[in-house]
PDB file of C-alpha atoms in Angstrom:
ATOM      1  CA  UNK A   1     116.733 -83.815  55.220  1.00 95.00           C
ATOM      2  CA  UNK A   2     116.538 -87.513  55.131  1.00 96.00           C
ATOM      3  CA  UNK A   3     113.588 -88.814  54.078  1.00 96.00           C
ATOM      4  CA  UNK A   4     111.604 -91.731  55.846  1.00 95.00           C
ATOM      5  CA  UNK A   5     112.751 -95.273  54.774  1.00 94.00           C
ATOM      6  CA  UNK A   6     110.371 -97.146  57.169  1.00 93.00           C
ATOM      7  CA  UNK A   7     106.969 -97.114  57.584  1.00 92.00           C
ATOM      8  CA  UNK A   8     104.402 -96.887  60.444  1.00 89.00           C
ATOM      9  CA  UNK A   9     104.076-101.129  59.843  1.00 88.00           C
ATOM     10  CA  UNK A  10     107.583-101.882  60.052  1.00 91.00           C
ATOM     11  CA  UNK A  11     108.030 -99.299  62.782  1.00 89.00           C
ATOM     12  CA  UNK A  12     105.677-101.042  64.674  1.00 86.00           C
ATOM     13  CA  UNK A  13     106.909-104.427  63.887  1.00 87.00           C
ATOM     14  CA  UNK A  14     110.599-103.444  65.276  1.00 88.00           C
ATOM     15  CA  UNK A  15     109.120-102.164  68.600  1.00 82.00           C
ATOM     16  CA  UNK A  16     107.196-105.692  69.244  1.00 82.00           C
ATOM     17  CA  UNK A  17     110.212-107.300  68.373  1.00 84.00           C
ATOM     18  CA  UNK A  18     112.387-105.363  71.254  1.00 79.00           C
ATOM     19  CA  UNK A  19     109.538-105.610  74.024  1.00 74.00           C
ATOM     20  CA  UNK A  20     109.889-109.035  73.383  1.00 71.00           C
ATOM     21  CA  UNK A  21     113.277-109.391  74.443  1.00 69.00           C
ATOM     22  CA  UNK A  22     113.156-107.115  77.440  1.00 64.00           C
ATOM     23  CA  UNK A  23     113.338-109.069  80.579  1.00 67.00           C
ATOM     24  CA  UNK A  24     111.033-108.590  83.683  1.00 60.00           C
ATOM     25  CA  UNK A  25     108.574-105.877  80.863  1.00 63.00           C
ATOM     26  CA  UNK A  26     105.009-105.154  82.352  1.00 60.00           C
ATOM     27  CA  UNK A  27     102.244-107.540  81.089  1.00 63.00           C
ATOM     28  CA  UNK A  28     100.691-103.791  79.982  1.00 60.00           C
ATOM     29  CA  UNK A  29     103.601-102.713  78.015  1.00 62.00           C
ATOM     30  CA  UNK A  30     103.594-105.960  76.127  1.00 66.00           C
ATOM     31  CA  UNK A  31      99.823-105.431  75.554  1.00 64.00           C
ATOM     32  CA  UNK A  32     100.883-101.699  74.502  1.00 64.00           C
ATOM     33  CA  UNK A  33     102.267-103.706  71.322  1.00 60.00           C
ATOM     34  CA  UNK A  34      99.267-105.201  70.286  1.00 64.00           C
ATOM     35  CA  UNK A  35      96.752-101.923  70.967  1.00 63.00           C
ATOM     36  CA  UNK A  36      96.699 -99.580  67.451  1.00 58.00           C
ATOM     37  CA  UNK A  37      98.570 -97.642  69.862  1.00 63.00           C
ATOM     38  CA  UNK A  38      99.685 -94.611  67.365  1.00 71.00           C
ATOM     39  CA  UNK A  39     103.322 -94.226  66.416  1.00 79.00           C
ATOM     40  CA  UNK A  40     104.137 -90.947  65.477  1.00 87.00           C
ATOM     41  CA  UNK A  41     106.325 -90.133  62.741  1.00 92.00           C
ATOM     42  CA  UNK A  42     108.269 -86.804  63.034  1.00 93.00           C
ATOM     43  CA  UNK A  43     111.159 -84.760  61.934  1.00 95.00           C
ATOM     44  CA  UNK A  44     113.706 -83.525  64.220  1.00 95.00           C
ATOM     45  CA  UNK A  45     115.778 -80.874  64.203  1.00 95.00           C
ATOM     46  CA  UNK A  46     119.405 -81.494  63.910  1.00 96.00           C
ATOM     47  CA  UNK A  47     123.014 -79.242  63.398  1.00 96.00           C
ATOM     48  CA  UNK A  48     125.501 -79.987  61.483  1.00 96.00           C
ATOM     49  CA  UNK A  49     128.858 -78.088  61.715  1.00 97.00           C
ATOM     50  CA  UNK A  50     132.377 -78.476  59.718  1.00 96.00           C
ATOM     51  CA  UNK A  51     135.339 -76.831  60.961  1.00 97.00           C
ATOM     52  CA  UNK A  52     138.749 -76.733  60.557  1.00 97.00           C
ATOM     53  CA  UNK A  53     141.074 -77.003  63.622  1.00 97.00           C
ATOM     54  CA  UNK A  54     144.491 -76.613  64.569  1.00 97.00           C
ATOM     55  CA  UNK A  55     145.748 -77.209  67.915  1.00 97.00           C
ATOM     56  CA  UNK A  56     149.152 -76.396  69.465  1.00 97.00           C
ATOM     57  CA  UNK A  57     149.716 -78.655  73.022  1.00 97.00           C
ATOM     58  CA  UNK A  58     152.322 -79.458  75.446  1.00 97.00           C
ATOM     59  CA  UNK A  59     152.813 -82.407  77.615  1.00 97.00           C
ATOM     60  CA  UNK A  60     154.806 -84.636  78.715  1.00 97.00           C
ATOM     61  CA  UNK A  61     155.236 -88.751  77.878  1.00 97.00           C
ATOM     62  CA  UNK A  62     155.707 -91.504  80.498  1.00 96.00           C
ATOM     63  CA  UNK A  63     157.692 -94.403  79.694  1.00 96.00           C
ATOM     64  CA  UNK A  64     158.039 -97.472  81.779  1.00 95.00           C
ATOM     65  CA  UNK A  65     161.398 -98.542  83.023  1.00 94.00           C
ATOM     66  CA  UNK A  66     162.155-101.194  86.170  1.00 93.00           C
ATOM     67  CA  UNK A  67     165.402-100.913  88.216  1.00 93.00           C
ATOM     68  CA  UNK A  68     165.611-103.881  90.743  1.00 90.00           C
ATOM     69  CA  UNK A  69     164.964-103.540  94.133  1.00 88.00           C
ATOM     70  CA  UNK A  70     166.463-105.799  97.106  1.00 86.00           C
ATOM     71  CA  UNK A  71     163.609-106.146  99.733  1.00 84.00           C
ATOM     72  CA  UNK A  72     163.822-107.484 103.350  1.00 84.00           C
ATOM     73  CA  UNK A  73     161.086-110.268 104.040  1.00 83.00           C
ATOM     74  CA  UNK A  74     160.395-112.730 106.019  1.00 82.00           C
ATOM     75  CA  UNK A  75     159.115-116.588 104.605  1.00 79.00           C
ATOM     76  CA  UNK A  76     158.601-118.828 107.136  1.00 80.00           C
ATOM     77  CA  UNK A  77     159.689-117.682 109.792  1.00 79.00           C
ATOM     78  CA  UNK A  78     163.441-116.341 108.328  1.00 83.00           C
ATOM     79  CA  UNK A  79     164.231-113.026 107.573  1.00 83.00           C
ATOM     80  CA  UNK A  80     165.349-113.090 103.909  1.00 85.00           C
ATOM     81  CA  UNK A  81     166.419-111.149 100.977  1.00 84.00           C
ATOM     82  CA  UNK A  82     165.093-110.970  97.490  1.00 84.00           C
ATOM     83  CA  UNK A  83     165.664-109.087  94.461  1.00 85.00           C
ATOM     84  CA  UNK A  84     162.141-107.095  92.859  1.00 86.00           C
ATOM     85  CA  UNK A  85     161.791-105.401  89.491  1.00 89.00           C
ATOM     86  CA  UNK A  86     160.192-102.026  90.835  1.00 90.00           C
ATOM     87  CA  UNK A  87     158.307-100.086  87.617  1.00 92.00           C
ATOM     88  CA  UNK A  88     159.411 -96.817  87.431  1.00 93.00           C
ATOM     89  CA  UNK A  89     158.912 -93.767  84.994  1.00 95.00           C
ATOM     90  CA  UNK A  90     160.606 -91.389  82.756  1.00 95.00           C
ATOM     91  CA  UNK A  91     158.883 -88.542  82.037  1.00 96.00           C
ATOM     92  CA  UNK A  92     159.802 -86.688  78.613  1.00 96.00           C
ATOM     93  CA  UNK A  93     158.781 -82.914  77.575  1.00 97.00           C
ATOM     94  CA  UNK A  94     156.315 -82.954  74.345  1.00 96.00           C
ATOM     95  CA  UNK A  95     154.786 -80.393  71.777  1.00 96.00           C
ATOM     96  CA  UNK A  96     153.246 -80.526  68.793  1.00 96.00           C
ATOM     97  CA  UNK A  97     150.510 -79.544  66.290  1.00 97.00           C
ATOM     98  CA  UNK A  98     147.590 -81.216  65.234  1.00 96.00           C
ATOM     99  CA  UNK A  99     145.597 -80.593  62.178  1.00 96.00           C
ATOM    100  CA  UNK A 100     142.156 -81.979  62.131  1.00 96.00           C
ATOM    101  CA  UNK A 101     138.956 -81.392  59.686  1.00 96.00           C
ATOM    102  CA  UNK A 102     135.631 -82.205  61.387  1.00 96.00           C
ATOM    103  CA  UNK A 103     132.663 -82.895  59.127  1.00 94.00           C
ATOM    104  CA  UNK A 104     128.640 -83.219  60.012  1.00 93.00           C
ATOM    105  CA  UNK A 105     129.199 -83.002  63.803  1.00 95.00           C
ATOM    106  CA  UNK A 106     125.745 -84.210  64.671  1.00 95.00           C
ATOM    107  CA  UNK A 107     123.759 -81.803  67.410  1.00 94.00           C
ATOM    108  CA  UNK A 108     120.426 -82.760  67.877  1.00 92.00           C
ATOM    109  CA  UNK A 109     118.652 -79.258  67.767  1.00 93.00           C
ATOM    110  CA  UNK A 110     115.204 -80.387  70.352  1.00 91.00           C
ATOM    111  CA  UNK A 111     114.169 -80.845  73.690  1.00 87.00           C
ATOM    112  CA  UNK A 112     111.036 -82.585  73.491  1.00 84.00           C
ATOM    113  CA  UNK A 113     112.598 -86.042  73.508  1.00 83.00           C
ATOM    114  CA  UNK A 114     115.701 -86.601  76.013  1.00 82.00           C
ATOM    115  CA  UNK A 115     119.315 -86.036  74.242  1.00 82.00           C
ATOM    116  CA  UNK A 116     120.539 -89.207  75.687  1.00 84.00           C
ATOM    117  CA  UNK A 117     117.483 -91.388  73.931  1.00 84.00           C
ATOM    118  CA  UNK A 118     118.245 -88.518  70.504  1.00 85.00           C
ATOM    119  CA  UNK A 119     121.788 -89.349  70.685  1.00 88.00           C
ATOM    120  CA  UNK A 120     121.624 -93.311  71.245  1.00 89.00           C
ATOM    121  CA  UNK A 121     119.637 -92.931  67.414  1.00 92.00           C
ATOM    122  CA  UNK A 122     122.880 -92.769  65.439  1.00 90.00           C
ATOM    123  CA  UNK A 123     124.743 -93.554  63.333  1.00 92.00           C
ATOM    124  CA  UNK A 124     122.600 -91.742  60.648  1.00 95.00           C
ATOM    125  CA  UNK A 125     123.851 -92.184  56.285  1.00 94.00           C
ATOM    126  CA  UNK A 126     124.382 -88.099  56.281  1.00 93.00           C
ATOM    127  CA  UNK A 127     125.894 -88.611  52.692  1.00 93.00           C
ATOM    128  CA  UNK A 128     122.444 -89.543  51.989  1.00 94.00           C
ATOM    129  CA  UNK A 129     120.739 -86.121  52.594  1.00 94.00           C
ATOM    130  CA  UNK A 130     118.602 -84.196  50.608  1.00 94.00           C
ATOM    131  CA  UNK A 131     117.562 -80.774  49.401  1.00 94.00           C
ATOM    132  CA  UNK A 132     114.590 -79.773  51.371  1.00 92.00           C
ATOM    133  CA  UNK A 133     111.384 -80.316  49.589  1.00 92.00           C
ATOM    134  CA  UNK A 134     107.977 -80.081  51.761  1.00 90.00           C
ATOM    135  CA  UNK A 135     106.626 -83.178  49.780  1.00 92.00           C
ATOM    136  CA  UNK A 136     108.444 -85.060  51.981  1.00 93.00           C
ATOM    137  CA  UNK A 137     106.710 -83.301  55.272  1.00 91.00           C
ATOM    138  CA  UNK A 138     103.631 -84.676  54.191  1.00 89.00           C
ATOM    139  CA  UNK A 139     101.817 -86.993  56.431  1.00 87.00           C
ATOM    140  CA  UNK A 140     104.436 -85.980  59.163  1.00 91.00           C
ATOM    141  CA  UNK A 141     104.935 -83.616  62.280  1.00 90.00           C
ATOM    142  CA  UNK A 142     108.057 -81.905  61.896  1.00 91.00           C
ATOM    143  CA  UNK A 143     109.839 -80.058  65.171  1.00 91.00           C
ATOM    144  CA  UNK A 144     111.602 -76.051  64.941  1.00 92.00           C
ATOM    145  CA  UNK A 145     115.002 -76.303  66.673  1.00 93.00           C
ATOM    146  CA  UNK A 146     114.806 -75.415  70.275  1.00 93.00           C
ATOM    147  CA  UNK A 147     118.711 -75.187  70.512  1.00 93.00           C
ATOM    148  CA  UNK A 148     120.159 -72.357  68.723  1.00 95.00           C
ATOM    149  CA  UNK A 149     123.301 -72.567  66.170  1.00 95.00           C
ATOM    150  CA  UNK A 150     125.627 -70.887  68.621  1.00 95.00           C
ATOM    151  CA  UNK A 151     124.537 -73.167  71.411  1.00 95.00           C
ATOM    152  CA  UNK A 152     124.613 -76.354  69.304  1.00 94.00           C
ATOM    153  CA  UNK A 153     128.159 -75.137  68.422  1.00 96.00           C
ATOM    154  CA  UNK A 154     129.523 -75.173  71.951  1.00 95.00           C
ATOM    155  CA  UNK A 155     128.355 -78.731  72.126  1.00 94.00           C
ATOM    156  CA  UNK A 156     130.211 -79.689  68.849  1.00 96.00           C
ATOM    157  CA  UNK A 157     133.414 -77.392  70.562  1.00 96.00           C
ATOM    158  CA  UNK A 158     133.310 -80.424  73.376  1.00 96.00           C
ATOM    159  CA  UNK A 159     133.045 -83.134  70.543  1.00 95.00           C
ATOM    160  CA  UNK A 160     135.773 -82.051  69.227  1.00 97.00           C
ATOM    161  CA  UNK A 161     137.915 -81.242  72.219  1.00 97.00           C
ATOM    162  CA  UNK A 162     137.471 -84.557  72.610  1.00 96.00           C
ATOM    163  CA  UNK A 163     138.523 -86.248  69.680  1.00 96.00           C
ATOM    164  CA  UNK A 164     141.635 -83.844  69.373  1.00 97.00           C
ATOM    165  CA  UNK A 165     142.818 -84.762  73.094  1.00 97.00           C
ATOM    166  CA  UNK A 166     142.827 -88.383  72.213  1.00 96.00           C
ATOM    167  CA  UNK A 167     145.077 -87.224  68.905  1.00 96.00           C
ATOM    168  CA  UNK A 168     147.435 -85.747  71.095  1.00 97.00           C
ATOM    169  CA  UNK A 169     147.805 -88.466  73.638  1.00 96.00           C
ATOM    170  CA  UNK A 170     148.244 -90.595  70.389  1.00 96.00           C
ATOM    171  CA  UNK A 171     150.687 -88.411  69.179  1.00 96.00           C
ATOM    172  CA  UNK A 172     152.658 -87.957  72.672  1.00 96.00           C
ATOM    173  CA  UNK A 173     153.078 -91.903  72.320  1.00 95.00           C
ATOM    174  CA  UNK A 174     154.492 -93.647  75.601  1.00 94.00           C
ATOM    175  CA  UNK A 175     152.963 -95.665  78.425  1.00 95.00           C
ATOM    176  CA  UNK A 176     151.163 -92.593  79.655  1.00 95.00           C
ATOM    177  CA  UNK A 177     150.205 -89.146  78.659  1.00 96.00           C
ATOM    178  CA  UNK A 178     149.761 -85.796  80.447  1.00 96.00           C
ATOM    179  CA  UNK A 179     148.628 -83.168  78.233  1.00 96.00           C
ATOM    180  CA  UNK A 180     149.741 -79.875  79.748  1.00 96.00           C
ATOM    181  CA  UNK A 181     148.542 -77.151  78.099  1.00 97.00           C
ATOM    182  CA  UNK A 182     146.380 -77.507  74.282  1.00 97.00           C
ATOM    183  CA  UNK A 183     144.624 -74.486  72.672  1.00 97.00           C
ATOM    184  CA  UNK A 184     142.059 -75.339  69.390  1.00 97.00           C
ATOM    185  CA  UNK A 185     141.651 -72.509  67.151  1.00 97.00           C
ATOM    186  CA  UNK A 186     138.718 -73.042  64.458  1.00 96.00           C
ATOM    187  CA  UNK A 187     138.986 -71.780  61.140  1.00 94.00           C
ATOM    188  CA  UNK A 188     136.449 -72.224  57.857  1.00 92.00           C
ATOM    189  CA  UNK A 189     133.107 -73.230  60.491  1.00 94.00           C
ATOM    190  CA  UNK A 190     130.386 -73.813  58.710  1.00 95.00           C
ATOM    191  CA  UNK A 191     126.976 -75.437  59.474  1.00 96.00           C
ATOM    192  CA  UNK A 192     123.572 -76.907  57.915  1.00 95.00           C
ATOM    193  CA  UNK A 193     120.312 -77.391  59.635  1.00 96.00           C
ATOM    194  CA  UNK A 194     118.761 -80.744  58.620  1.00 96.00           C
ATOM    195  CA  UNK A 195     115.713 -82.372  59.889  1.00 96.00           C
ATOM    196  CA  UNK A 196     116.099 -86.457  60.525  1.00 96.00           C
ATOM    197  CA  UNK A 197     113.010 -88.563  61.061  1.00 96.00           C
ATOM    198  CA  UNK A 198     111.730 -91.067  63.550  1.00 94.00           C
ATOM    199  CA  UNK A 199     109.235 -93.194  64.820  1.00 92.00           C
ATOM    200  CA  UNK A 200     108.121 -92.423  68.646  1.00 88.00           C
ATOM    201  CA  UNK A 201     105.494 -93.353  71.198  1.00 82.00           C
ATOM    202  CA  UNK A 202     105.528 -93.091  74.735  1.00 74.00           C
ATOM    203  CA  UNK A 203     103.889 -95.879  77.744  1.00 76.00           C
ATOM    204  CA  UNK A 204     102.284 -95.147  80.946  1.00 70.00           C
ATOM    205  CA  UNK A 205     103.324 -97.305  83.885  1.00 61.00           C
ATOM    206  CA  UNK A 206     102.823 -96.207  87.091  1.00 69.00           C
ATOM    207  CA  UNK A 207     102.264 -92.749  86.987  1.00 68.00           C
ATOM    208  CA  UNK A 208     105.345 -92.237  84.821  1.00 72.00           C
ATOM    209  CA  UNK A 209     105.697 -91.759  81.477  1.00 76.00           C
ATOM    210  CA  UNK A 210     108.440 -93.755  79.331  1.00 75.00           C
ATOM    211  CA  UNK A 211     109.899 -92.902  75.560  1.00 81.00           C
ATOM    212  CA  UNK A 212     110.545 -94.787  72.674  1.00 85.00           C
ATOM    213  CA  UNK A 213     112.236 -93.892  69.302  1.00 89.00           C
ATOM    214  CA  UNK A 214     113.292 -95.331  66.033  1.00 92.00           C
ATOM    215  CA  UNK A 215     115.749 -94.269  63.467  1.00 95.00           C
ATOM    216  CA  UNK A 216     113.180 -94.448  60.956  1.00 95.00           C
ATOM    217  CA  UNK A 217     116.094 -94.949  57.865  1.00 95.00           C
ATOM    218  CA  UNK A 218     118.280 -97.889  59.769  1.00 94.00           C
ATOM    219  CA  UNK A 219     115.408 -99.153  62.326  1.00 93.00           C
ATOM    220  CA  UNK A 220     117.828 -98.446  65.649  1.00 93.00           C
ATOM    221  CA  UNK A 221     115.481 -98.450  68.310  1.00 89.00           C
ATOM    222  CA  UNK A 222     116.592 -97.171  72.082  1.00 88.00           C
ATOM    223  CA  UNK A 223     113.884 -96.349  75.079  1.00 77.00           C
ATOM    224  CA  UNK A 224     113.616 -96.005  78.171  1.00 71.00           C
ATOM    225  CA  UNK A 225     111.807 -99.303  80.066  1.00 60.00           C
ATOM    226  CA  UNK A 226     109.646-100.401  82.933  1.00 57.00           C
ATOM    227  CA  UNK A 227     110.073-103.127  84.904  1.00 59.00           C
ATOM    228  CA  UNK A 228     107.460-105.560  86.432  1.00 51.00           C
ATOM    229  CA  UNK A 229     107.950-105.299  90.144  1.00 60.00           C
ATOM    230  CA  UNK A 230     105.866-108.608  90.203  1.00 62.00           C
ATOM    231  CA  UNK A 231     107.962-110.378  88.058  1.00 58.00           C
ATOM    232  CA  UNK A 232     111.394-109.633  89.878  1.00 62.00           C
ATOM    233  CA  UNK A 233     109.892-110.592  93.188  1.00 62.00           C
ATOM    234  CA  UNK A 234     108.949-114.209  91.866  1.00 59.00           C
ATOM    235  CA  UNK A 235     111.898-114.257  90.060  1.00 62.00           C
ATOM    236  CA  UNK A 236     113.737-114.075  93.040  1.00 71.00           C
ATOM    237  CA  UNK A 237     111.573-116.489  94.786  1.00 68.00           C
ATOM    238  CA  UNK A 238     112.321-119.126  92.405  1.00 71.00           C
ATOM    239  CA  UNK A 239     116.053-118.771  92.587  1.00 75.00           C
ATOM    240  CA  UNK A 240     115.795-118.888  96.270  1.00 73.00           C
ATOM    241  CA  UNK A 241     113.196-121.865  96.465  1.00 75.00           C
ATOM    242  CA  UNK A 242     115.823-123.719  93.548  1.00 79.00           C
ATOM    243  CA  UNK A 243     119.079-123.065  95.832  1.00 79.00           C
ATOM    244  CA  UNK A 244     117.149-124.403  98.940  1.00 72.00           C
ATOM    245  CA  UNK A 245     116.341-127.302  97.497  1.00 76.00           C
ATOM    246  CA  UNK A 246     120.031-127.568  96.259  1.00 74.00           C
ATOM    247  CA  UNK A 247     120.677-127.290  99.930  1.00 69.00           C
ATOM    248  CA  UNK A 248     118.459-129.544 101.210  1.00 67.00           C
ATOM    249  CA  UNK A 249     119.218-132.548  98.707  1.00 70.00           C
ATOM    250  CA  UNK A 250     122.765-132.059  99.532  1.00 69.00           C
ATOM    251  CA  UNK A 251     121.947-132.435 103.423  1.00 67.00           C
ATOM    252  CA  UNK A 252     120.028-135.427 103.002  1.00 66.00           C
ATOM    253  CA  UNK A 253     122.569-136.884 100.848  1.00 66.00           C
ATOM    254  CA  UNK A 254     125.035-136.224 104.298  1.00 65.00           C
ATOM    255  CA  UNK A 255     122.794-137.198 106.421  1.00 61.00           C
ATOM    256  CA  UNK A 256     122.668-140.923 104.170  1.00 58.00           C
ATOM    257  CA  UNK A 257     126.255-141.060 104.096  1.00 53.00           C
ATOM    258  CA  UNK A 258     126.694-140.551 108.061  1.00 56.00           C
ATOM    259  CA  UNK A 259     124.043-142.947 108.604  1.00 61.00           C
ATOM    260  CA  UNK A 260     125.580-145.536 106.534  1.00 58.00           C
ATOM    261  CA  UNK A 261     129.240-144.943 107.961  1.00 50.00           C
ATOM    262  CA  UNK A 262     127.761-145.188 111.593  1.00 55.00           C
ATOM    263  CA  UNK A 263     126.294-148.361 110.603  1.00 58.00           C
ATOM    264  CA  UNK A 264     129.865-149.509 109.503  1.00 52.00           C
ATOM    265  CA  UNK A 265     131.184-148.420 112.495  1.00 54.00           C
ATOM    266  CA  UNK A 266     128.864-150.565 114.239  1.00 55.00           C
ATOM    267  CA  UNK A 267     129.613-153.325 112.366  1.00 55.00           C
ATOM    268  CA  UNK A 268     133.149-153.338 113.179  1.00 48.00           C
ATOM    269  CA  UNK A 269     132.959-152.960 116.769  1.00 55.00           C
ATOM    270  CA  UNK A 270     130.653-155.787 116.863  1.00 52.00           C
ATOM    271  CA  UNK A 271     133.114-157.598 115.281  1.00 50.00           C
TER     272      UNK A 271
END
């Protein structure tokens, strides 16, 4: 695990600080700040996984080329000729083999607090774990894993599919890619199950219930936010009311210059 490296003070201090600089927040959520609302510190359940890949793909690389192009137009009225450089594309068979070691691909292991707000936590210092020691539990709620190891491992499967697709369209090279067939075999998989802690709360607004959470060793927050419908309606009031009275100075400045060339024109028919 990695121990907590901010307290309930600080934890509280960083959340103040990012209501603060939410625009169009609740007057309640910023009085949420000031409340001994209680911030609960817990450990969640995480997966880890190594493995060793090797991936065998086929595709094909684009590269750009122009031939010119005589077109028929017309410009102004003439029919006309002109020469255009026309991009066109030569596509290349590809294959290859990619060797890639994955280590501590991060799977959050709960479903208590949405993966999206769990994910947005990282990055987390992994080198910095340690040995599991229920001293460090103390004082803290601490969550079982609700995804299980085989599960968490098909997420890290898509991780990595990932990162070794973008290898190969590296590798391919060329203006553009098409990766035709790719199979990832897995070798030496291993995994840990580590427990990484945070700060969280949750707000009531409106008969819905919104998240917070802090990476209680680097202070990341992420959450999910209300808005004030109050304060976007006279927010767009005021941007109205300033762009009609843009509108209006500029018509009365118009309707001053008219007047003043009419009295001009006055003047020189008189004389």
């Amino acid at each position: 695990l990695l121990p907590f490296a901010l307290n309930q003070k600080e934890a509280k201090a960083i959340f103040k600080k990012w209501v603060g600089n939410l625009w169009f927040a609740p007057n309640s959520l910023k009085k949420f700040t000031e409340t001994d609302s209680k911030f609960l510190g817990i450990y969640l359940p995480y997966w880890t996984y190594d493995s060793q890949t090797h991936s065998n793909f086929k595709g094909l690389r684009g590269d750009t080329y122009y031939v010119k192009v005589t077109r028929r137009v017309m410009i102004n009225g003439r029919e006309q000729y002109v020469d255009d450089m026309e991009p066109r594309i030569e596509w290349t068979p590809v294959s290859g083999t990619i060797e890639r070691h994955f280590d501590d691909v991060l799977i959050g292991a709960t479903k208590t607090i949405p993966r999206k707000l769990v994910d947005a936590l990282e990055p987390w210092d992994l080198e910095n774990l340690e040995n599991f020691d229920e001293q460090f539990l103390s004082g803290f709620e601490s969550e079982v894993y609700q995804v299980a190891l085989d599960d968490g491992f098909k997420y890290a499967k898509e991780y990595m599919s990932y990162e070794i697709r973008e290898a190969v369209r590296h590798r391919i090279g060329g203006d553009k890619q098409q990766i035709t067939n790719l199979k990832i075999y897995h070798d030496q998989s291993s995994f840990k199950y580590i427990l990484l802690p945070i700060w969280t709360a949750h707000f009531r607004h409106r008969q819905k219930e919104y998240r917070f959470a802090i990476n209680a060793r680097s202070g990341v927050i992420r959450g999910e936010r209300p808005y004030s419908k109050t304060k976007i309606f006279f927010a767009v009031l005021l941007i109205l009311l300033i762009i009609g009275t843009f509108f209006l100075a500029a018509e009365m400045e118009n309707g001053a210059l008219g007047e003043r060339f009419h009295q001009i024109q006055i003047r020189l028919e008189h004389f």
